[in-house]
mmCIF file of C-alpha atoms in Angstrom:
data_model
loop_
_atom_site.group_PDB
_atom_site.id
_atom_site.type_symbol
_atom_site.label_atom_id
_atom_site.label_comp_id
_atom_site.label_asym_id
_atom_site.label_seq_id
_atom_site.Cartn_x
_atom_site.Cartn_y
_atom_site.Cartn_z
ATOM 1 C CA MET A 1 -18.368 14.361 37.896
ATOM 2 C CA ILE A 2 -17.934 12.705 34.396
ATOM 3 C CA ALA A 3 -16.376 15.719 33.048
ATOM 4 C CA LYS A 4 -13.940 15.905 36.197
ATOM 5 C CA LEU A 5 -13.025 12.043 35.478
ATOM 6 C CA LEU A 6 -12.473 12.860 31.563
ATOM 7 C CA ASN A 7 -10.109 15.580 32.704
ATOM 8 C CA ASN A 8 -8.044 13.866 35.291
ATOM 9 C CA LYS A 9 -4.524 13.547 33.952
ATOM 10 C CA LYS A 10 -3.607 10.283 35.968
ATOM 11 C CA ILE A 11 -6.785 8.604 34.675
ATOM 12 C CA ILE A 12 -5.903 9.472 31.173
ATOM 13 C CA LEU A 13 -2.216 8.284 31.580
ATOM 14 C CA ALA A 14 -3.342 5.076 33.158
ATOM 15 C CA ILE A 15 -5.736 4.390 30.316
ATOM 16 C CA TRP A 16 -2.974 4.970 27.617
ATOM 17 C CA ILE A 17 -0.654 2.666 29.598
ATOM 18 C CA LEU A 18 -3.332 0.188 29.813
ATOM 19 C CA LEU A 19 -3.849 0.129 26.042
ATOM 20 C CA ALA A 20 -0.319 -0.346 25.412
ATOM 21 C CA THR A 21 0.212 -3.031 27.842
ATOM 22 C CA ILE A 22 -2.915 -5.207 27.224
ATOM 23 C CA SER A 23 -2.388 -4.900 23.434
ATOM 24 C CA ALA A 24 1.360 -6.048 23.856
ATOM 25 C CA ILE A 25 0.535 -8.836 25.996
ATOM 26 C CA LYS A 26 -2.450 -9.924 23.673
ATOM 27 C CA GLN A 27 -0.275 -9.730 20.512
ATOM 28 C CA TYR A 28 2.694 -11.466 22.104
ATOM 29 C CA LEU A 29 0.568 -14.338 23.300
ATOM 30 C CA ILE A 30 -1.117 -14.909 19.949
ATOM 31 C CA GLY A 31 2.345 -14.748 18.088
ATOM 32 C CA ASN A 32 1.584 -11.388 16.361
ATOM 33 C CA ASN A 33 4.899 -9.755 17.128
ATOM 34 C CA ASN A 34 6.530 -9.415 13.908
ATOM 35 C CA ASN A 35 7.302 -5.866 13.868
ATOM 36 C CA TYR A 36 8.721 -6.195 17.235
ATOM 37 C CA LEU A 37 11.016 -8.974 16.019
ATOM 38 C CA ILE A 38 12.102 -7.006 12.979
ATOM 39 C CA PHE A 39 13.080 -4.036 15.457
ATOM 40 C CA LYS A 40 14.774 -6.248 17.955
ATOM 41 C CA ASN A 41 17.032 -7.891 15.251
ATOM 42 C CA VAL A 42 18.227 -4.460 13.895
ATOM 43 C CA PHE A 43 20.239 -4.278 17.024
ATOM 44 C CA TYR A 44 21.493 -7.931 16.785
ATOM 45 C CA HIS A 45 22.333 -7.737 13.156
ATOM 46 C CA THR A 46 24.303 -4.557 13.618
ATOM 47 C CA LEU A 47 26.206 -6.296 16.312
ATOM 48 C CA GLU A 48 26.894 -9.447 14.211
ATOM 49 C CA GLN A 49 27.445 -7.070 10.997
ATOM 50 C CA LYS A 50 24.822 -8.763 9.175
ATOM 51 C CA SER A 51 22.844 -6.919 6.618
ATOM 52 C CA LEU A 52 19.964 -4.856 8.148
ATOM 53 C CA TYR A 53 17.802 -5.121 4.899
ATOM 54 C CA SER A 54 18.002 -8.699 3.698
ATOM 55 C CA SER A 55 15.240 -11.255 4.197
ATOM 56 C CA TYR A 56 15.353 -13.347 7.278
ATOM 57 C CA PRO A 57 12.365 -15.578 6.928
ATOM 58 C CA ASP A 58 13.458 -17.802 9.722
ATOM 59 C CA LEU A 59 13.196 -14.666 12.110
ATOM 60 C CA TYR A 60 10.509 -12.482 10.554
ATOM 61 C CA PHE A 61 8.599 -11.714 7.406
ATOM 62 C CA ASP A 62 9.122 -8.513 5.494
ATOM 63 C CA HIS A 63 12.001 -6.159 5.737
ATOM 64 C CA ASN A 64 13.576 -3.646 8.005
ATOM 65 C CA HIS A 65 12.984 -0.092 6.605
ATOM 66 C CA TYR A 66 14.654 1.827 9.612
ATOM 67 C CA GLY A 67 18.310 3.384 9.507
ATOM 68 C CA PRO A 68 21.257 2.000 11.380
ATOM 69 C CA ILE A 69 20.803 4.329 14.443
ATOM 70 C CA PHE A 70 17.807 2.500 15.224
ATOM 71 C CA SER A 71 20.010 -0.347 16.501
ATOM 72 C CA LEU A 72 21.116 1.767 19.404
ATOM 73 C CA PHE A 73 17.322 3.239 19.883
ATOM 74 C CA ILE A 74 15.839 -0.256 20.360
ATOM 75 C CA ALA A 75 18.919 -1.735 22.224
ATOM 76 C CA PRO A 76 17.378 -1.264 25.789
ATOM 77 C CA PHE A 77 14.179 -3.248 24.793
ATOM 78 C CA ALA A 78 15.985 -5.915 22.440
ATOM 79 C CA ILE A 79 18.371 -7.068 25.188
ATOM 80 C CA LEU A 80 15.261 -8.118 27.271
ATOM 81 C CA PRO A 81 13.240 -11.469 26.939
ATOM 82 C CA ASP A 82 10.735 -10.812 24.175
ATOM 83 C CA GLY A 83 7.459 -10.658 26.116
ATOM 84 C CA ILE A 84 9.142 -8.232 28.670
ATOM 85 C CA GLY A 85 10.922 -6.040 25.895
ATOM 86 C CA MET A 86 7.739 -5.915 23.807
ATOM 87 C CA VAL A 87 5.537 -4.657 26.596
ATOM 88 C CA LEU A 88 8.054 -2.190 27.630
ATOM 89 C CA TRP A 89 8.445 -0.896 24.060
ATOM 90 C CA CYS A 90 4.803 -0.282 23.640
ATOM 91 C CA VAL A 91 4.404 1.341 27.172
ATOM 92 C CA PHE A 92 7.342 3.663 26.042
ATOM 93 C CA ASN A 93 5.523 4.634 22.947
ATOM 94 C CA ALA A 94 2.524 5.608 25.138
ATOM 95 C CA LEU A 95 4.450 7.546 27.635
ATOM 96 C CA VAL A 96 6.494 9.511 25.118
ATOM 97 C CA LEU A 97 3.515 10.510 23.080
ATOM 98 C CA VAL A 98 1.486 11.553 26.186
ATOM 99 C CA TYR A 99 4.661 13.526 27.314
ATOM 100 C CA ALA A 100 4.859 15.285 23.890
ATOM 101 C CA ILE A 101 1.204 16.228 23.633
ATOM 102 C CA ARG A 102 1.369 17.498 27.225
ATOM 103 C CA GLN A 103 4.257 20.052 26.303
ATOM 104 C CA ILE A 104 1.864 21.945 23.719
ATOM 105 C CA ASN A 105 1.105 25.298 25.033
ATOM 106 C CA ILE A 106 -2.655 25.337 25.269
ATOM 107 C CA GLU A 107 -5.222 24.932 28.126
ATOM 108 C CA SER A 108 -4.987 21.535 29.897
ATOM 109 C CA SER A 109 -8.665 20.783 29.124
ATOM 110 C CA LYS A 110 -7.599 20.817 25.270
ATOM 111 C CA ILE A 111 -4.569 18.829 25.901
ATOM 112 C CA ASN A 112 -6.782 16.005 27.621
ATOM 113 C CA LEU A 113 -9.162 16.207 24.645
ATOM 114 C CA ILE A 114 -6.321 15.681 22.136
ATOM 115 C CA LEU A 115 -5.232 12.437 24.141
ATOM 116 C CA TRP A 116 -8.977 11.185 24.158
ATOM 117 C CA ILE A 117 -9.304 11.846 20.436
ATOM 118 C CA CYS A 118 -5.989 10.035 19.643
ATOM 119 C CA ALA A 119 -6.521 7.086 21.939
ATOM 120 C CA HIS A 120 -8.215 4.835 19.356
ATOM 121 C CA GLU A 121 -5.561 5.738 16.774
ATOM 122 C CA PHE A 122 -2.888 5.041 19.093
ATOM 123 C CA LEU A 123 -4.301 1.587 19.798
ATOM 124 C CA THR A 124 -4.225 0.819 16.060
ATOM 125 C CA ALA A 125 -0.732 1.701 15.861
ATOM 126 C CA ILE A 126 0.598 0.093 18.988
ATOM 127 C CA LEU A 127 -1.270 -3.333 18.029
ATOM 128 C CA GLY A 128 1.550 -3.536 15.272
ATOM 129 C CA GLN A 129 4.317 -2.501 17.954
ATOM 130 C CA GLN A 130 4.732 0.473 15.559
ATOM 131 C CA PHE A 131 7.458 3.301 16.149
ATOM 132 C CA ASN A 132 4.917 5.961 14.743
ATOM 133 C CA PRO A 133 3.604 7.133 18.197
ATOM 134 C CA ILE A 134 7.380 7.940 18.771
ATOM 135 C CA MET A 135 7.750 9.605 15.519
ATOM 136 C CA THR A 136 4.627 11.701 16.324
ATOM 137 C CA SER A 137 6.307 12.720 19.507
ATOM 138 C CA ILE A 138 9.383 13.580 17.667
ATOM 139 C CA ILE A 139 7.604 16.078 15.265
ATOM 140 C CA ILE A 140 5.535 17.739 18.033
ATOM 141 C CA LEU A 141 8.644 18.020 20.257
ATOM 142 C CA SER A 142 10.705 19.508 17.537
ATOM 143 C CA TYR A 143 8.266 22.269 17.241
ATOM 144 C CA ILE A 144 7.875 22.842 21.141
ATOM 145 C CA LEU A 145 11.627 22.868 21.589
ATOM 146 C CA ILE A 146 12.137 25.600 19.109
ATOM 147 C CA GLU A 147 9.222 27.481 20.676
ATOM 148 C CA LYS A 148 11.145 27.238 23.891
ATOM 149 C CA GLU A 149 14.240 28.379 22.336
ATOM 150 C CA LYS A 150 16.013 25.091 22.812
ATOM 151 C CA ASP A 151 17.274 24.671 19.305
ATOM 152 C CA PHE A 152 20.069 22.307 20.021
ATOM 153 C CA TRP A 153 17.583 19.558 21.329
ATOM 154 C CA SER A 154 15.125 20.363 18.602
ATOM 155 C CA ALA A 155 17.781 19.835 15.963
ATOM 156 C CA CYS A 156 18.712 16.540 17.999
ATOM 157 C CA LEU A 157 15.337 15.214 17.679
ATOM 158 C CA ILE A 158 14.926 16.183 13.804
ATOM 159 C CA VAL A 159 18.106 14.344 13.038
ATOM 160 C CA LEU A 160 17.413 11.352 15.215
ATOM 161 C CA GLY A 161 13.867 11.088 13.558
ATOM 162 C CA THR A 162 15.360 11.433 10.068
ATOM 163 C CA PHE A 163 18.172 8.799 10.548
ATOM 164 C CA ILE A 164 15.630 6.406 12.030
ATOM 165 C CA LYS A 165 12.764 6.910 9.603
ATOM 166 C CA LEU A 166 12.952 9.742 7.019
ATOM 167 C CA TYR A 167 9.633 11.205 8.255
ATOM 168 C CA GLY A 168 11.597 13.052 10.827
ATOM 169 C CA ILE A 169 12.940 15.578 8.290
ATOM 170 C CA VAL A 170 9.633 17.371 8.379
ATOM 171 C CA GLY A 171 10.638 18.915 11.601
ATOM 172 C CA LEU A 172 12.652 21.303 9.531
ATOM 173 C CA ALA A 173 9.332 23.075 8.750
ATOM 174 C CA PHE A 174 9.555 24.742 12.099
ATOM 175 C CA PHE A 175 13.027 26.239 11.327
ATOM 176 C CA PHE A 176 11.581 29.413 10.331
ATOM 177 C CA PHE A 177 9.988 29.934 14.012
ATOM 178 C CA SER A 178 13.477 29.727 15.288
ATOM 179 C CA LYS A 179 14.928 32.773 17.033
ATOM 180 C CA GLN A 180 18.597 31.374 16.986
ATOM 181 C CA LYS A 181 18.789 30.065 13.191
ATOM 182 C CA LEU A 182 22.619 29.944 13.248
ATOM 183 C CA LYS A 183 22.679 27.892 16.333
ATOM 184 C CA PHE A 184 19.971 25.672 15.020
ATOM 185 C CA ILE A 185 22.070 25.093 11.840
ATOM 186 C CA ALA A 186 25.171 24.257 13.716
ATOM 187 C CA SER A 187 23.384 21.863 16.017
ATOM 188 C CA PHE A 188 21.869 20.137 13.029
ATOM 189 C CA VAL A 189 25.275 19.480 11.517
ATOM 190 C CA PHE A 190 26.661 18.398 14.797
ATOM 191 C CA TRP A 191 23.788 15.935 15.421
ATOM 192 C CA SER A 192 23.986 14.537 11.884
ATOM 193 C CA VAL A 193 27.627 13.696 12.330
ATOM 194 C CA VAL A 194 26.873 12.121 15.857
ATOM 195 C CA PHE A 195 24.151 9.956 14.553
ATOM 196 C CA PHE A 196 25.755 9.016 11.429
ATOM 197 C CA VAL A 197 28.938 7.624 13.343
ATOM 198 C CA LEU A 198 27.261 6.433 16.662
ATOM 199 C CA PRO A 199 26.167 2.997 15.192
ATOM 200 C CA MET A 200 29.783 2.384 14.319
ATOM 201 C CA ALA A 201 30.621 2.087 18.173
ATOM 202 C CA ILE A 202 28.806 -1.614 18.053
ATOM 203 C CA SER A 203 29.783 -2.597 14.528
ATOM 204 C CA SER A 204 32.200 -0.968 12.125
ATOM 205 C CA PRO A 205 32.645 2.126 9.807
ATOM 206 C CA GLU A 206 32.591 -0.146 6.751
ATOM 207 C CA PHE A 207 29.387 -2.003 7.798
ATOM 208 C CA ILE A 208 27.587 1.374 8.718
ATOM 209 C CA LEU A 209 28.657 2.809 5.386
ATOM 210 C CA ASN A 210 27.505 -0.067 3.365
ATOM 211 C CA SER A 211 24.297 -0.063 5.492
ATOM 212 C CA TYR A 212 23.320 3.333 4.506
ATOM 213 C CA SER A 213 23.811 2.505 1.023
ATOM 214 C CA GLU A 214 21.442 -0.535 1.408
ATOM 215 C CA TRP A 215 18.985 1.476 3.354
ATOM 216 C CA PHE A 216 18.589 3.838 0.378
ATOM 217 C CA ALA A 217 18.104 0.961 -2.184
ATOM 218 C CA ARG A 218 15.472 -0.821 0.159
ATOM 219 C CA LEU A 219 13.516 2.378 0.495
ATOM 220 C CA VAL A 220 13.405 2.936 -3.462
ATOM 221 C CA GLU A 221 12.399 -0.612 -3.791
ATOM 222 C CA LYS A 222 9.717 -0.222 -0.957
ATOM 223 C CA ASN A 223 8.342 2.946 -2.647
ATOM 224 C CA ASN A 224 7.747 0.769 -5.864
ATOM 225 C CA GLU A 225 6.111 -2.043 -3.993
ATOM 226 C CA ASN A 226 3.739 0.549 -2.256
ATOM 227 C CA ALA A 227 2.431 1.765 -5.582
ATOM 228 C CA ALA A 228 0.925 -1.733 -6.348
ATOM 229 C CA LEU A 229 -2.739 -1.692 -6.265
ATOM 230 C CA THR A 230 -2.737 -4.744 -4.042
ATOM 231 C CA SER A 231 -0.478 -3.074 -1.187
ATOM 232 C CA MET A 232 -1.771 -2.477 2.239
ATOM 233 C CA GLN A 233 0.190 0.606 2.267
ATOM 234 C CA ASP A 234 -0.046 3.800 0.074
ATOM 235 C CA ILE A 235 -2.931 5.098 2.255
ATOM 236 C CA SER A 236 -2.378 8.491 0.897
ATOM 237 C CA ILE A 237 -3.840 11.077 -1.633
ATOM 238 C CA MET A 238 -1.744 9.333 -4.363
ATOM 239 C CA GLY A 239 -2.973 5.947 -3.216
ATOM 240 C CA MET A 240 -6.657 7.147 -3.438
ATOM 241 C CA VAL A 241 -6.345 8.213 -6.926
ATOM 242 C CA ARG A 242 -4.171 5.371 -8.006
ATOM 243 C CA LYS A 243 -6.604 2.847 -6.793
ATOM 244 C CA THR A 244 -9.815 4.780 -7.842
ATOM 245 C CA LEU A 245 -8.342 5.198 -11.421
ATOM 246 C CA ASN A 246 -6.619 1.623 -11.435
ATOM 247 C CA MET A 247 -3.371 3.415 -12.505
ATOM 248 C CA PRO A 248 -0.531 1.995 -10.318
ATOM 249 C CA HIS A 249 2.083 3.711 -12.291
ATOM 250 C CA LEU A 250 0.836 7.319 -11.563
ATOM 251 C CA SER A 251 3.896 9.189 -10.470
ATOM 252 C CA ASN A 252 4.016 10.375 -7.025
ATOM 253 C CA MET A 253 5.564 13.796 -8.364
ATOM 254 C CA LEU A 254 2.173 14.648 -9.893
ATOM 255 C CA PHE A 255 0.804 15.056 -6.378
ATOM 256 C CA LEU A 256 4.100 16.135 -4.295
ATOM 257 C CA LEU A 257 4.780 19.065 -6.181
ATOM 258 C CA PRO A 258 1.409 20.694 -5.910
ATOM 259 C CA GLY A 259 1.243 19.565 -2.392
ATOM 260 C CA LEU A 260 4.616 21.077 -1.479
ATOM 261 C CA LEU A 261 3.415 24.280 -3.159
ATOM 262 C CA LEU A 262 0.391 24.395 -1.113
ATOM 263 C CA PHE A 263 2.276 23.606 2.061
ATOM 264 C CA GLY A 264 4.733 26.206 1.396
ATOM 265 C CA LEU A 265 2.332 29.063 0.655
ATOM 266 C CA PRO A 266 1.771 29.923 4.404
ATOM 267 C CA TYR A 267 5.422 30.554 4.773
ATOM 268 C CA LEU A 268 4.993 33.812 2.869
ATOM 269 C CA ARG A 269 3.063 35.348 5.689
ATOM 270 C CA PHE A 270 6.194 36.183 7.700
ATOM 271 C CA ASN A 271 4.337 38.618 9.990
ATOM 272 C CA MET A 272 2.180 35.562 11.338
ATOM 273 C CA PHE A 273 5.258 33.618 12.647
ATOM 274 C CA SER A 274 4.976 34.690 16.117
ATOM 275 C CA ASN A 275 1.197 33.998 16.199
ATOM 276 C CA LYS A 276 0.679 30.888 18.355
ATOM 277 C CA LYS A 277 -2.560 29.810 16.614
ATOM 278 C CA PHE A 278 -0.573 30.132 13.320
ATOM 279 C CA GLN A 279 2.215 28.004 14.671
ATOM 280 C CA LEU A 280 -0.274 25.270 15.964
ATOM 281 C CA LEU A 281 -2.099 25.170 12.555
ATOM 282 C CA LEU A 282 1.293 24.775 10.874
ATOM 283 C CA LEU A 283 2.115 21.951 13.236
ATOM 284 C CA SER A 284 -1.124 20.291 12.409
ATOM 285 C CA SER A 285 -0.363 20.736 8.621
ATOM 286 C CA VAL A 286 3.005 19.153 9.089
ATOM 287 C CA LEU A 287 1.761 16.079 10.916
ATOM 288 C CA ILE A 288 -1.100 15.479 8.313
ATOM 289 C CA PHE A 289 1.172 16.322 5.301
ATOM 290 C CA THR A 290 3.694 13.786 6.491
ATOM 291 C CA VAL A 291 1.141 11.018 6.029
ATOM 292 C CA ILE A 292 -0.973 11.827 3.368
ATOM 293 C CA PHE A 293 1.674 12.525 0.914
ATOM 294 C CA SER A 294 3.679 9.330 1.564
ATOM 295 C CA SER A 295 3.349 6.225 -0.344
ATOM 296 C CA GLY A 296 4.682 4.323 2.582
ATOM 297 C CA SER A 297 1.665 5.353 4.771
ATOM 298 C CA GLU A 298 -0.347 2.243 6.289
ATOM 299 C CA SER A 299 -3.297 2.380 8.729
ATOM 300 C CA PRO A 300 -0.907 2.560 11.938
ATOM 301 C CA THR A 301 0.966 5.523 10.406
ATOM 302 C CA TYR A 302 -2.204 7.553 10.840
ATOM 303 C CA ILE A 303 -1.489 8.270 14.543
ATOM 304 C CA ILE A 304 0.853 10.862 13.059
ATOM 305 C CA ALA A 305 -1.956 12.444 11.021
ATOM 306 C CA PHE A 306 -4.541 12.181 13.548
ATOM 307 C CA ALA A 307 -2.622 13.998 16.167
ATOM 308 C CA GLY A 308 -2.586 16.858 13.696
ATOM 309 C CA VAL A 309 -6.451 16.342 13.312
ATOM 310 C CA ALA A 310 -6.921 16.548 16.854
ATOM 311 C CA ILE A 311 -4.598 19.683 17.473
ATOM 312 C CA TRP A 312 -6.538 21.460 14.630
ATOM 313 C CA PHE A 313 -9.768 20.555 16.134
ATOM 314 C CA VAL A 314 -9.259 21.789 19.689
ATOM 315 C CA ILE A 315 -7.750 25.128 18.745
ATOM 316 C CA GLN A 316 -11.066 26.079 16.802
ATOM 317 C CA GLU A 317 -12.524 28.745 18.886
ATOM 318 C CA GLU A 318 -15.684 28.742 16.888
ATOM 319 C CA LYS A 319 -16.598 25.255 15.750
ATOM 320 C CA THR A 320 -18.786 25.590 12.731
ATOM 321 C CA LYS A 321 -20.981 22.716 11.415
ATOM 322 C CA TRP A 322 -18.318 22.288 8.687
ATOM 323 C CA THR A 323 -15.636 21.975 11.334
ATOM 324 C CA TRP A 324 -17.976 19.241 13.147
ATOM 325 C CA PHE A 325 -18.577 17.497 9.969
ATOM 326 C CA LEU A 326 -14.856 17.108 9.066
ATOM 327 C CA PHE A 327 -14.095 16.114 12.575
ATOM 328 C CA ILE A 328 -16.782 13.434 13.062
ATOM 329 C CA PHE A 329 -15.858 12.222 9.332
ATOM 330 C CA ALA A 330 -12.391 11.704 10.474
ATOM 331 C CA MET A 331 -13.247 9.919 13.733
ATOM 332 C CA ILE A 332 -15.524 7.454 11.732
ATOM 333 C CA LEU A 333 -13.483 7.018 8.471
ATOM 334 C CA THR A 334 -9.917 7.486 9.547
ATOM 335 C CA SER A 335 -9.934 6.299 13.160
ATOM 336 C CA PHE A 336 -12.762 3.646 13.504
ATOM 337 C CA SER A 337 -12.685 2.358 9.931
ATOM 338 C CA PRO A 338 -9.838 -0.386 10.653
ATOM 339 C CA SER A 339 -11.956 -1.629 13.812
ATOM 340 C CA ASP A 340 -15.065 -3.708 14.095
ATOM 341 C CA LEU A 341 -17.064 -0.524 14.717
ATOM 342 C CA ILE A 342 -17.386 -0.292 11.199
ATOM 343 C CA PRO A 343 -19.233 -3.045 9.431
ATOM 344 C CA LYS A 344 -16.895 -5.515 7.668
ATOM 345 C CA PHE A 345 -18.679 -5.237 4.287
ATOM 346 C CA ILE A 346 -18.003 -1.499 4.089
ATOM 347 C CA ARG A 347 -14.428 -1.815 5.288
ATOM 348 C CA GLU A 348 -13.617 -4.657 2.738
ATOM 349 C CA THR A 349 -15.643 -3.274 -0.213
ATOM 350 C CA TYR A 350 -14.917 0.353 -0.138
ATOM 351 C CA VAL A 351 -12.585 1.574 2.742
ATOM 352 C CA LYS A 352 -9.476 -0.691 2.094
ATOM 353 C CA PRO A 353 -9.680 -1.010 -1.691
ATOM 354 C CA PHE A 354 -9.905 2.816 -2.191
ATOM 355 C CA THR A 355 -7.757 3.655 0.694
ATOM 356 C CA LEU A 356 -10.548 5.776 2.043
ATOM 357 C CA LYS A 357 -8.858 6.073 5.457
ATOM 358 C CA ALA A 358 -6.826 8.989 3.995
ATOM 359 C CA LEU A 359 -9.915 11.005 2.745
ATOM 360 C CA PRO A 360 -11.038 12.910 5.894
ATOM 361 C CA CYS A 361 -7.393 13.746 6.611
ATOM 362 C CA VAL A 362 -6.872 15.057 3.104
ATOM 363 C CA LEU A 363 -10.017 17.420 3.420
ATOM 364 C CA ILE A 364 -8.897 18.637 6.759
ATOM 365 C CA TRP A 365 -5.450 19.279 5.499
ATOM 366 C CA PHE A 366 -6.794 21.471 2.786
ATOM 367 C CA GLN A 367 -8.993 23.381 5.422
ATOM 368 C CA ILE A 368 -5.925 23.927 7.429
ATOM 369 C CA ILE A 369 -4.077 25.398 4.636
ATOM 370 C CA TYR A 370 -7.147 27.638 3.888
ATOM 371 C CA GLU A 371 -7.039 28.861 7.559
ATOM 372 C CA LEU A 372 -3.327 29.515 7.505
ATOM 373 C CA LEU A 373 -3.719 31.689 4.502
ATOM 374 C CA THR A 374 -6.749 33.672 6.111
ATOM 375 C CA LEU A 375 -5.885 33.798 9.687
ATOM 376 C CA LYS A 376 -6.074 37.234 11.155
ATOM 377 C CA LYS A 377 -2.963 38.514 13.006
ATOM 378 C CA GLU A 378 -5.052 39.758 15.938
ATOM 379 C CA SER A 379 -6.303 36.181 16.494
ATOM 380 C CA ASN A 380 -3.374 35.326 18.732
ATOM 381 C CA SER A 381 -5.481 34.136 21.241
ATOM 382 C CA SER A 382 -7.342 32.538 23.659
ATOM 383 C CA ILE A 383 -5.678 29.284 22.791
ATOM 384 C CA ALA A 384 -2.202 29.675 24.426
ATOM 385 C CA HIS A 385 -1.814 28.864 28.049
ATOM 386 C CA GLU A 386 1.181 30.881 29.330
#
């Protein structure tokens, strides 16, 4: 009976919608809606041709870090009263991510397990009205659409994700799975032009060109801010080392270059590109890599990485003690550590100061790279649900 309820698609969807709705209403009522106000005003500032990246302390604290195309993406929510727009924005995040995960070509019971595993991490993201669940969906669907030979739409999502928040560019990691590479490249160029120009429709070419320049400058400045030892961001492999060694000026390149080398090694296994398990392991690798090698990663960003953790876990045909250890370690330290499920003393003394939320995902990413490099060709498997 319990197993049947846990695998009921309608119940799972209802729980995700409830998480989004209740969180949004609660945060709106207590006035904790700063991120939504930033997002909403990207639209209005574009209309008014006011800088998208300046400080507006009378409207919100912090800065906008999203590209000009986000003005159109957020527009349907921004034109509504704040309370309604914010609730619908959070529910939209839930619906898009549930949809994306359900498109993965594996057994429905494994899809349901991924959704249960990700539910708490989704809650962490949506309490801040974050865009990260949609970014997770964009990365997953970038792969799914290439797998379904819909390269035109995969390129559309990759470009859209990149023009909103640079993380979207990681969708190019799936290019090698494409059977229509020329079509993909042409589509990528087409959508790059479209999304570059589109915000000009509600502002002006001069304003948008200047906004791209400002966006780049803001991201460079933000990267420097993130490396500070007091930052709530930089929950990454770099951040762990910087904060443990008390070395804020340690260069990202010391980590990114070896990380990119390791990330790229599985691509030498050309004969594995059609293997479904290999593809899903690479999808998991991309989702986790995006977060653990970004100085901009904060706690709500981890919905992206945790989707990778969940996919990796459910496609393990034989779950060893090491597999279970890594998974439980990730559930406790990555997913539950920001909540009251972990004692405040541990959270404030160890987890936050040393960005330990990243540690399980780092270990799992190394495990995934090992599996990608050692996976046997005949293990094509049992995981795909044709």
